[in-house]
Short mmCIF file of C-alpha atoms in Angstrom, two decimals:
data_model
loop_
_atom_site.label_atom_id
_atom_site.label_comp_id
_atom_site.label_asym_id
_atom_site.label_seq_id
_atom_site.Cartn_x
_atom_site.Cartn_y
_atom_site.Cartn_z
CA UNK K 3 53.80 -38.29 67.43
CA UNK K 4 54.41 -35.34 64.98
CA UNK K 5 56.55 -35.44 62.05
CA UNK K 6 58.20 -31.97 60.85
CA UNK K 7 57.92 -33.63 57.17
CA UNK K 8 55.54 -30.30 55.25
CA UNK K 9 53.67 -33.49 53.85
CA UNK K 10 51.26 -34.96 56.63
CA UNK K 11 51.91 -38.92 57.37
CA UNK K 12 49.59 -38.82 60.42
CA UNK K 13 46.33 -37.85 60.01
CA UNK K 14 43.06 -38.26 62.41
CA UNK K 15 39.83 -38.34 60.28
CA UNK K 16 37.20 -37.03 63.39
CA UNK K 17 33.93 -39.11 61.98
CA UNK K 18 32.88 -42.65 61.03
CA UNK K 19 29.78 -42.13 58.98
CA UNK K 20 30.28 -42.82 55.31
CA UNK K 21 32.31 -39.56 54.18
CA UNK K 22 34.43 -40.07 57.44
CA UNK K 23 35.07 -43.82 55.97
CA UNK K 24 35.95 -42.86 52.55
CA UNK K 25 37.65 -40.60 53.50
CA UNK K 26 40.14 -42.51 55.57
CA UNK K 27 39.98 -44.92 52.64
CA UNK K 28 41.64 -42.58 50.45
CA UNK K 29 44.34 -41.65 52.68
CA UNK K 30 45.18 -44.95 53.36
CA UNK K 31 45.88 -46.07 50.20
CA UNK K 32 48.04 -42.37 49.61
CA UNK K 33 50.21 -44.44 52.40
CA UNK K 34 49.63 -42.36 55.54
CA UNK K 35 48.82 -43.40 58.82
CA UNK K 36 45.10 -42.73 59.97
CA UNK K 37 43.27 -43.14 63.19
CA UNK K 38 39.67 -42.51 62.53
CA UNK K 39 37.67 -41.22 65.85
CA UNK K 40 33.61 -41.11 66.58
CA UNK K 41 31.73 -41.28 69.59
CA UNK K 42 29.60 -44.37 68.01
CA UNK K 43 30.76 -47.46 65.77
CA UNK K 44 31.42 -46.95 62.29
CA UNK K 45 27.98 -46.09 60.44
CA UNK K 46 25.77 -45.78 63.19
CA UNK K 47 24.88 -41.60 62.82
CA UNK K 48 23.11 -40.53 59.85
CA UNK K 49 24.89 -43.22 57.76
CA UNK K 50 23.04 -46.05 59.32
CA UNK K 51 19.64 -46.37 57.26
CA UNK K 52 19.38 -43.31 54.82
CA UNK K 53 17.57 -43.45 51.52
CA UNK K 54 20.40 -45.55 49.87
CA UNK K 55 20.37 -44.27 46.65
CA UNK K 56 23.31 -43.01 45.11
CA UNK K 57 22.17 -39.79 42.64
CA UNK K 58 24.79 -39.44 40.33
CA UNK K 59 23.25 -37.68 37.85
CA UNK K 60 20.30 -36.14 39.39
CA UNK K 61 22.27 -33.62 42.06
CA UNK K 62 18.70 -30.82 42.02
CA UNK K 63 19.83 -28.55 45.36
CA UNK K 64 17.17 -28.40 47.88
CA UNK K 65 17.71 -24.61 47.39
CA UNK K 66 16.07 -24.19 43.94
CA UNK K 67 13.64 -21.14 42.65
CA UNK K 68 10.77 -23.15 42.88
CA UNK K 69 10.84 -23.49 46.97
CA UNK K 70 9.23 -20.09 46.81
CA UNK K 71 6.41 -21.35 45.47
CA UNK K 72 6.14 -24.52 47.93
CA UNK K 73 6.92 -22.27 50.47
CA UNK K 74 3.31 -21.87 52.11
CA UNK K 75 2.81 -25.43 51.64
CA UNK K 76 5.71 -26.87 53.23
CA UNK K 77 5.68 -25.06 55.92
CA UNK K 78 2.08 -24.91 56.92
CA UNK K 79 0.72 -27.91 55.64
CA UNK K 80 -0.38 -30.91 58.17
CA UNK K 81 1.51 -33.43 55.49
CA UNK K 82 4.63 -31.53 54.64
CA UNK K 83 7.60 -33.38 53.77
CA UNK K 84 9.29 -29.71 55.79
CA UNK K 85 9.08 -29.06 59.10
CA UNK K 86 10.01 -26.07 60.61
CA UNK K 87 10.64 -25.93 64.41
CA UNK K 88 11.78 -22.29 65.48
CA UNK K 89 14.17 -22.14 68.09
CA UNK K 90 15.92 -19.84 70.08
CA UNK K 91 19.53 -20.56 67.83
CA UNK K 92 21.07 -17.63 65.69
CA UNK K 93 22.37 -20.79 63.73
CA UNK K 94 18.88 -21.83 62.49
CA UNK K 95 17.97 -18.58 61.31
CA UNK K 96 21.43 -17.62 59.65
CA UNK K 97 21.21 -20.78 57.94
CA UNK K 98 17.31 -20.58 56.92
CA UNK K 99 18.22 -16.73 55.96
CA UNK K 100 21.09 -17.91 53.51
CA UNK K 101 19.15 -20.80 51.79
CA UNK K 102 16.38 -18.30 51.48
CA UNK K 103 18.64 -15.89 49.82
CA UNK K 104 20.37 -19.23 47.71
CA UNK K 105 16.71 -20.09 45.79
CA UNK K 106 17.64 -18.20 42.66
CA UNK K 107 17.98 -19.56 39.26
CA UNK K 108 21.97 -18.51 38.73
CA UNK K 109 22.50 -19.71 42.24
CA UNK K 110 20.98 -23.44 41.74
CA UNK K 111 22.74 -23.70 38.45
CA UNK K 112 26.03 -23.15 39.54
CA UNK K 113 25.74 -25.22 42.26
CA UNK K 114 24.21 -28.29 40.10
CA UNK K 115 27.55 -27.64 37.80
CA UNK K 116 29.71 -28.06 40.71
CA UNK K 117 27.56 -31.03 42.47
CA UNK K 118 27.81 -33.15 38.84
CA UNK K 119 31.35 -32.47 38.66
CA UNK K 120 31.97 -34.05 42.25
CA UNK K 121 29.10 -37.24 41.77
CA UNK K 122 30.96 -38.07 38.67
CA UNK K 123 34.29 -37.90 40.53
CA UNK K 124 32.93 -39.65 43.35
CA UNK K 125 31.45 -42.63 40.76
CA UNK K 126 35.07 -43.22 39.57
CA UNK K 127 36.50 -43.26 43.13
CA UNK K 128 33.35 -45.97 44.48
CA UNK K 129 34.02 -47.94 41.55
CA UNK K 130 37.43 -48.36 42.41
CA UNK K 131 36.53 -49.14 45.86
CA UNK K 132 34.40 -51.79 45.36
CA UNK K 133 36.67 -53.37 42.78
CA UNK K 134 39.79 -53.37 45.25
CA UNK K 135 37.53 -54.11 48.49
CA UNK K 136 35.14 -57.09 46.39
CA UNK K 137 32.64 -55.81 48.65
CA UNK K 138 28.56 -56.51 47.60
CA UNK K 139 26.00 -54.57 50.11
CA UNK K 140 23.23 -55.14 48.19
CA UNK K 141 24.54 -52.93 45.85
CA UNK K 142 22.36 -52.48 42.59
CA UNK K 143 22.81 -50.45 38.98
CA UNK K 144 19.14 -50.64 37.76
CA UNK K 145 18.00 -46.68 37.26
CA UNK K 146 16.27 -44.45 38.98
CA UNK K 147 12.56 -42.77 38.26
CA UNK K 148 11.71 -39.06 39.57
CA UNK K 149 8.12 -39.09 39.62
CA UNK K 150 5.94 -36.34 39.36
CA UNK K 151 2.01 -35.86 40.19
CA UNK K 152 1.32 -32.26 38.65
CA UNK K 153 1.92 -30.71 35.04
CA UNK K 154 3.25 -27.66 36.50
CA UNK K 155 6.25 -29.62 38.91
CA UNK K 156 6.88 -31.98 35.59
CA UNK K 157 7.39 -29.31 33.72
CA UNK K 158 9.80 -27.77 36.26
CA UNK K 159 11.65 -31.19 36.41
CA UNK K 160 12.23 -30.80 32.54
CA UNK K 161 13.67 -27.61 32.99
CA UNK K 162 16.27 -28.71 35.31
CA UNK K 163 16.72 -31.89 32.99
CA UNK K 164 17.57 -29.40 30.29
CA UNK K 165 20.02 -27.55 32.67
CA UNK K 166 21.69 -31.47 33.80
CA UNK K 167 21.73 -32.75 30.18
CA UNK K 168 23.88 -29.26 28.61
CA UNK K 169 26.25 -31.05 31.34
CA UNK K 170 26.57 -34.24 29.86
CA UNK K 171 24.28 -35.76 31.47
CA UNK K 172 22.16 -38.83 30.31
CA UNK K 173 18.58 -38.53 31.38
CA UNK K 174 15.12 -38.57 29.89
CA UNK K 175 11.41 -37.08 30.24
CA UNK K 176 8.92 -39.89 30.41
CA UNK K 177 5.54 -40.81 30.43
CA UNK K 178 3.25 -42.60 33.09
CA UNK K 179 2.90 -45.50 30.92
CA UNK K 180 6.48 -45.70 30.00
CA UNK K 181 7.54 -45.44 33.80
CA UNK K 182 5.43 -48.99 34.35
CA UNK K 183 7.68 -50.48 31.07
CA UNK K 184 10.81 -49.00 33.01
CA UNK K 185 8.81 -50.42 36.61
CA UNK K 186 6.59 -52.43 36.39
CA UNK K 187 5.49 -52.51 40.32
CA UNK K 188 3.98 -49.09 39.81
CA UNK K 189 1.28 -49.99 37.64
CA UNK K 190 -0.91 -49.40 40.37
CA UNK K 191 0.60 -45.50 40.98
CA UNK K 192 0.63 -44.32 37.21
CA UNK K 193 -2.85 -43.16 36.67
CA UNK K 194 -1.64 -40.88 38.98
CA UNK K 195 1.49 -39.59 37.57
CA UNK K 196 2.20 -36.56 35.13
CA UNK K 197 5.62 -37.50 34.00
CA UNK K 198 8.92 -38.71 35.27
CA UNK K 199 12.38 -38.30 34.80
CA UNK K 200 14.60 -41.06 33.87
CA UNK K 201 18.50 -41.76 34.94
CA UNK K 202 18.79 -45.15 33.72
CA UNK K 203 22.39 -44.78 35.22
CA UNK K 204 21.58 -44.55 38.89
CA UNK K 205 22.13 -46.89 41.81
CA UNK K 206 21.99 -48.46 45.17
CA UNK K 207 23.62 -49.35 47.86
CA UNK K 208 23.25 -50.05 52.06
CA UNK K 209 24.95 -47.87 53.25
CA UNK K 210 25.51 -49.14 56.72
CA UNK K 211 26.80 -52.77 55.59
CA UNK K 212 28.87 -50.54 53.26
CA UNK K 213 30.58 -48.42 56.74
CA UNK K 214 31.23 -52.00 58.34
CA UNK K 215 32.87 -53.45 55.03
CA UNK K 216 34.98 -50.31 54.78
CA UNK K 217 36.06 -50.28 58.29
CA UNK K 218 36.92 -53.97 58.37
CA UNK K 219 38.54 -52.89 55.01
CA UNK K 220 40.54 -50.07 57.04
CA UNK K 221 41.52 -52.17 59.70
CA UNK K 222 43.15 -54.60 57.42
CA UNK K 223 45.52 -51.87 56.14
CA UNK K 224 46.40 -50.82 59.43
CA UNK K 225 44.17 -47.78 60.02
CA UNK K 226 43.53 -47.81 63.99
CA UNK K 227 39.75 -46.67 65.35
CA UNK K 228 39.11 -44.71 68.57
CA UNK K 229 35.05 -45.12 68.56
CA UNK K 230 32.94 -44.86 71.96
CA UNK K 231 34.72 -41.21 72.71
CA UNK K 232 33.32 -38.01 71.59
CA UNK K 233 35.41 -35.41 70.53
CA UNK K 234 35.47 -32.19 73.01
CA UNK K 235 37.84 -29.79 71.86
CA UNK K 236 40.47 -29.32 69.19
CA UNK K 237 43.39 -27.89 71.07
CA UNK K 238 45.53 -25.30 69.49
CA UNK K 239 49.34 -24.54 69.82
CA UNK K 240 51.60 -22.51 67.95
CA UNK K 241 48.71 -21.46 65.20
CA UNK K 242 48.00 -25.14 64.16
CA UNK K 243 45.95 -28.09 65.70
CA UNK K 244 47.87 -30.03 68.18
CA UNK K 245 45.28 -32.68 69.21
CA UNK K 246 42.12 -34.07 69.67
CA UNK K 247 40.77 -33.73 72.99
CA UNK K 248 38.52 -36.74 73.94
CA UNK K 249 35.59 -37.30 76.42
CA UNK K 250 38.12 -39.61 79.00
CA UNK K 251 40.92 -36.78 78.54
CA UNK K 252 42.88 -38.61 76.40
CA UNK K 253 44.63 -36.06 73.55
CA UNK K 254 45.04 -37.77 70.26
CA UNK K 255 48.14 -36.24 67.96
CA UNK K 256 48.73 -35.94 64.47
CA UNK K 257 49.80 -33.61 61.63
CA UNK K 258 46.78 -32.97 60.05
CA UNK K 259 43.12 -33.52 60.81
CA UNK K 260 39.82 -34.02 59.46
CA UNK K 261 36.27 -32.82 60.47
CA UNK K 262 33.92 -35.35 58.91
CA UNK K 263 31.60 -35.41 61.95
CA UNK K 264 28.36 -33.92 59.70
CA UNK K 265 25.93 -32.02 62.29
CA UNK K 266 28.54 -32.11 64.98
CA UNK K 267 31.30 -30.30 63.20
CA UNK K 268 30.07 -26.58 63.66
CA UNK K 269 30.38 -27.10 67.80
CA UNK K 270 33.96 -27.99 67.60
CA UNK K 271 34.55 -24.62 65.45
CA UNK K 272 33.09 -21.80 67.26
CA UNK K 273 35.84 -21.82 70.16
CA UNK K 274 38.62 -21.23 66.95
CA UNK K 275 36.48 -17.89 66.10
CA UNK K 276 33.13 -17.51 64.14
CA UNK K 277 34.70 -15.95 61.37
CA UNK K 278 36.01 -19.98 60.64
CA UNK K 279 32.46 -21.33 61.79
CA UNK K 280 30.53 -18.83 59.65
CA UNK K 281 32.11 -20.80 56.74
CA UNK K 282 30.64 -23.74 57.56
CA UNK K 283 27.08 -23.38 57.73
CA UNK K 284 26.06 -26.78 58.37
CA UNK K 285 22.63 -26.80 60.16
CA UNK K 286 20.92 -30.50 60.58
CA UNK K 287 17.85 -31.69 58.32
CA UNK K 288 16.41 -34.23 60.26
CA UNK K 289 15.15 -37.07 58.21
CA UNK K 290 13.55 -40.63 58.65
CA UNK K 291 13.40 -43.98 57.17
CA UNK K 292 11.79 -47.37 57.49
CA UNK K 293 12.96 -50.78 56.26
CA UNK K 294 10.78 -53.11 55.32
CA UNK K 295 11.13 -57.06 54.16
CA UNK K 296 9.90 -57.70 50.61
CA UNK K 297 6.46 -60.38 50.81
CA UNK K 298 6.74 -63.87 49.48
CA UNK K 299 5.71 -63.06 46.26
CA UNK K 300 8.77 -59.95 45.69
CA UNK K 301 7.28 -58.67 42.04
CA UNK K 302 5.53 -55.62 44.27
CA UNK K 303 8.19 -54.33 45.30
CA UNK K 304 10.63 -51.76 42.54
CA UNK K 305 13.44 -52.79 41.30
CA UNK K 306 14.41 -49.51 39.91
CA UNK K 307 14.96 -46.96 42.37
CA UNK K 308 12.04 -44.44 43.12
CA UNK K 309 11.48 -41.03 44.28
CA UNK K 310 8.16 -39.53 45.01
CA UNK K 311 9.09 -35.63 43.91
CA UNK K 312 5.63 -34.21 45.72
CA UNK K 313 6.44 -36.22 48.80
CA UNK K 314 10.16 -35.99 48.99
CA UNK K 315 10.24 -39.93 49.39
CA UNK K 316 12.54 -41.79 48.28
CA UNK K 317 12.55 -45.54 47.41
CA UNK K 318 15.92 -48.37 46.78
CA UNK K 319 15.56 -52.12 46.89
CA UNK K 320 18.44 -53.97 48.86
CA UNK K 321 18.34 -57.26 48.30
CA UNK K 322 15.04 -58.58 50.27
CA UNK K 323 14.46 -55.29 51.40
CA UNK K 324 13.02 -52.48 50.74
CA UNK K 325 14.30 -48.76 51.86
CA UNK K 326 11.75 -46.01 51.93
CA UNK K 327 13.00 -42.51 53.28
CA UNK K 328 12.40 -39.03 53.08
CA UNK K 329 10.70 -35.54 55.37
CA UNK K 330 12.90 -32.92 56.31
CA UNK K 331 12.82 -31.17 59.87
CA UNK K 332 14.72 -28.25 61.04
CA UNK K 333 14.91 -28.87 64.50
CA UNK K 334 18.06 -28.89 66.03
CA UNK K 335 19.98 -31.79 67.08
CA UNK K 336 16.82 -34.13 67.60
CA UNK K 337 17.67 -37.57 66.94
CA UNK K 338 14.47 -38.89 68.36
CA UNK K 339 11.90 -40.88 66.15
CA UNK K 340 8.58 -39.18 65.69
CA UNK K 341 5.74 -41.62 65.44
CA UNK K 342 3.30 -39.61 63.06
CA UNK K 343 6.60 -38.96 60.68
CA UNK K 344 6.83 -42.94 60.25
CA UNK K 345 2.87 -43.11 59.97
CA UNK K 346 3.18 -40.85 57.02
CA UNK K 347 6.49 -42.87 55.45
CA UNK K 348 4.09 -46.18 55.87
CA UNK K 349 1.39 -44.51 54.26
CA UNK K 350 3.29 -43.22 51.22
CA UNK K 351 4.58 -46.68 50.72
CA UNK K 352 1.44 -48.40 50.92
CA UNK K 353 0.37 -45.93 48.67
CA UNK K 354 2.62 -45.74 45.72
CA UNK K 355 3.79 -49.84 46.34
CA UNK K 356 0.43 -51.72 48.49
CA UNK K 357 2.33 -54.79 47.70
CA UNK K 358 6.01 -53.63 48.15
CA UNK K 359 6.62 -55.37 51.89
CA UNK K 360 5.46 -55.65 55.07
CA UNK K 361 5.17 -51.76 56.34
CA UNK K 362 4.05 -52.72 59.35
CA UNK K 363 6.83 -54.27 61.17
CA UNK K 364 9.17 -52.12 59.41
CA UNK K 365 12.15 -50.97 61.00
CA UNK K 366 12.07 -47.02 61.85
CA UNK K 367 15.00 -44.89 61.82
CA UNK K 368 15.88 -40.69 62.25
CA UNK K 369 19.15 -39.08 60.94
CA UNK K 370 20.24 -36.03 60.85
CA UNK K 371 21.45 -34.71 57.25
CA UNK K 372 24.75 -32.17 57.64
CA UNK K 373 23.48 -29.83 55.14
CA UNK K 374 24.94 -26.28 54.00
CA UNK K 375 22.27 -23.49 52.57
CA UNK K 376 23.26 -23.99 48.97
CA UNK K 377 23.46 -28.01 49.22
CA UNK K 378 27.33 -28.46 48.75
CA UNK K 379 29.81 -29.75 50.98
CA UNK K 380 32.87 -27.63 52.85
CA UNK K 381 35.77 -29.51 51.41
CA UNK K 382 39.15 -28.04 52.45
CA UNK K 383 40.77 -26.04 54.16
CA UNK K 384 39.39 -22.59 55.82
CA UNK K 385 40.10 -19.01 56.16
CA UNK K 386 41.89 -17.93 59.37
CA UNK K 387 41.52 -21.69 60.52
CA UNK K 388 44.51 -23.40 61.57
CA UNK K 389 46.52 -24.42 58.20
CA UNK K 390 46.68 -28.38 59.32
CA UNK K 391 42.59 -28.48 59.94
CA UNK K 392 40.79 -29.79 56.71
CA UNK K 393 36.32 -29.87 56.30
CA UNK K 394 34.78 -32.81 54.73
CA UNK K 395 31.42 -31.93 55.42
CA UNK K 396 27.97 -30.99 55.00
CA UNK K 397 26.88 -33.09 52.09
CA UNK K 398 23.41 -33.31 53.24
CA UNK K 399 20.98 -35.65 51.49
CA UNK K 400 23.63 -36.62 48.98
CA UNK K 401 26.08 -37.96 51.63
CA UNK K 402 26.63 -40.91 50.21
CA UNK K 403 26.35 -40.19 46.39
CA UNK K 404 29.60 -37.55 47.06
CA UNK K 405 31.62 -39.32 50.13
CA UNK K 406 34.14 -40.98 47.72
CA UNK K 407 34.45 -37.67 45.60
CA UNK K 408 35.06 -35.49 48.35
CA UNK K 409 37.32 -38.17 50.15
CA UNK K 410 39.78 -38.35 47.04
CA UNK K 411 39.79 -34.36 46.92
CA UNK K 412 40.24 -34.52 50.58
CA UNK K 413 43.44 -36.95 50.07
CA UNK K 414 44.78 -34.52 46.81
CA UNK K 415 44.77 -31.84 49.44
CA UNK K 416 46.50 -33.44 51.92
CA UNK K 417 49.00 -35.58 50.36
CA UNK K 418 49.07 -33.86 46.63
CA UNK K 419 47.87 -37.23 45.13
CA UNK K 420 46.02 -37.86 41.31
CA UNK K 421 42.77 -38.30 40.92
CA UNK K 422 40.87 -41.47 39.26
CA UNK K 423 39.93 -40.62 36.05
CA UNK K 424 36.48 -39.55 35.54
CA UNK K 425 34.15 -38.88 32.23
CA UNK K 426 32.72 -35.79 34.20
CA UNK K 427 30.58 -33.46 32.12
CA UNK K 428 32.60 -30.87 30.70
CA UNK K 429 30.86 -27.94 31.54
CA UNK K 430 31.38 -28.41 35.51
CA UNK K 431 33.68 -27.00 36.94
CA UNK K 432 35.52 -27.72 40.49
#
């Protein structure tokens, strides 16, 4: 049913990944009614195994000055962490076009401004989650180290690390031997390593177990799930949304809706006009992931969390577990699990930690990242679009890190509610 109240009380979040989740979180608690619709159960698209790590303070966009450099590399190389798969889509090449034309110095710095603002804003708003929820999830607070095998990418890093800390941030430039006093597990990696940069705020989390303890969280308040259907069509009437059209035919109503569905959003757009889907230029970067069990003995495996800068991997300890993620395809809506992608993630593992788990009978896992050419999410509402339609999208690789920031601006939007206080850095703006 509809309400004629100009302040939404029904709204239908279109998603259940993590920044679907939060999002219906945060309306929730503004007190409005939310039904929360995906084809699959809650956290089982690109939320279910992704790196884990939640990058507060280290936000780099993918589409930074020094990609033109990498360029021949990543694309041609037999071990690139990027893969580029041409296809016969306008959308791949507008997309590649724009983050081509993004890779500029001003461009990257605005956007790390903007990125900061909403990770500190989204640190608040998890905080406050898991302190009203008293949910766990392996969830850990023990750092993070950016590791870096060349002079020339370390001193990049420390140029960016001069850009993050004039925003308040609280990192550090370290040594090889000071990264084994911070981790001791890579003792074994640091004759190899240049330098490193340290966030000694950083953290962890599953973020799968975190989807099911915020949808069991949801339920509890009263927030009803749709899940099996897929989404066909947003019906218009009258200039605004008017449903949801769902696989079965069944049209779901409310007064304002949400597009959280990451890759899947653009589809549902183009029939409203491309001048609306040209604003959202959320192309998929397919990633991959395996999950391994820690041996007997655990001290190989990190504690702090780990990224391998050269090889775009990242690492995060849950619990007994250890995470290890990274590549990048462009490739379309692939979901499919490319064996010589995990025999590269197994070898990069064994490499940096040979005693971090059992690689071998791993768990494998593909995702596709929603990500826009400069590496920030659509939040809000669009040009021409119809005025009760609201984005929450395209947050890439930092999906997780920025789902409860852009789920509290999403429910400020919507239903004109405060913000959690946040220390964000003062020079970012919104």
């Amino acid at each position: 049913m509809h309400t004629t109240d100009s302040s939404p009380r029904q709204v239908c979040v279109l998603g259940a990944g993590i920044v679907g989740l939060a999002t219906a979180w945060e309306l929730a608690q503004a007190g409005m009614q939310v039904t929360v619709v995906d084809r699959a159960a809650p956290g089982q698209g690109t939320s279910g195994a992704n790196g884990a790590q939640l990058s507060y303070a280290y936000v780099q966009p993918l589409a930074d000055p020094s990609i033109w450099l990498q360029l021949p590399h990543l694309l041609l190389a037999k071990d690139s962490p990027l893969s580029l798969r041409l296809r016969l889509d306008p959308w791949q090449w507008a997309w590649g076009l724009r983050f081509l034309a993004a890779c500029r110095a001003s461009v990257s710095a605005r956007t790390t401004a903007r990125l900061l603002q909403l990770a500190a804003e989204s640190r608040a708003a998890f905080d406050a989650f898991r302190a009203a929820a008293a949910v766990d999830c392996d969830f850990s607070a023990t750092g993070k180290l950016v590791l870096y095998t060349s002079e020339a990418a370390f001193a990049a890093a420390r140029r960016q690390l001069a850009l993050q800390q004039a925003m308040g941030t609280r990192q550090s430039a370290v040594s090889a031997s000071d990264c084994v006093a911070i981790e001791p597990a890579l003792a074994h990696y640091a004759p190899r390593v240049a330098g490193a940069i340290h966030t000694p705020g950083e953290c962890a989390v599953d973020c799968h177990a975190l989807c099911l303890a915020l949808a069991e969280r949801l339920r509890q308040r009263g927030v009803q799930f749709v899940t099996g259907q897929a989404v066909e069509r947003l019906q218009l009437r009258g200039g605004r949304i008017a449903g949801a059209q769902l696989a079965d035919g069944r049209v779901l109503q409310a007064d304002a809706f949400v597009l959280a569905l990451g890759t899947g959003t653009p589809a549902l757009l183009r029939p409203l006009g491309l001048g609306v889907a040209w604003q959202v230029p959320v192309y998929p970067l397919k990633g991959y992931s395996i999950t391994a069990a820690t041996l007997a003995q655990g001290d190989g495996a990190p504690r702090v969390s780990v990224t391998d800068a050269a090889r775009k991997v990242v690492f995060a300890r849950l619990g007994q577990r250890l995470r290890v993620a990274g590549m990048a395809e462009l490739a379309g809506e692939d979901w499919s699990i490319a064996p010589a992608r995990i025999t590269a993630l197994q070898a990069t593992a064994r490499d940096v930690f040979p005693q971090g788990g059992d690689y071998a009978q791993a768990d494998a896992w593909a995702g596709l990242r929603p990500a826009t050419p400069l590496g920030e999410p659509v939040i809000g509402r669009l040009s021409g679009a119809p005025g009760n339609l609201y984005l929450n999208t395209g947050h890439g690789a930092l999906g997780l890190t920025l789902a409860f920031g852009s789920a509290q601006r999403m429910a400020r939007l919507i239903g004109q509610r405060r913000p959690t206080s946040a220390a964000a850095p003062a020079a970012c703006s919104a």
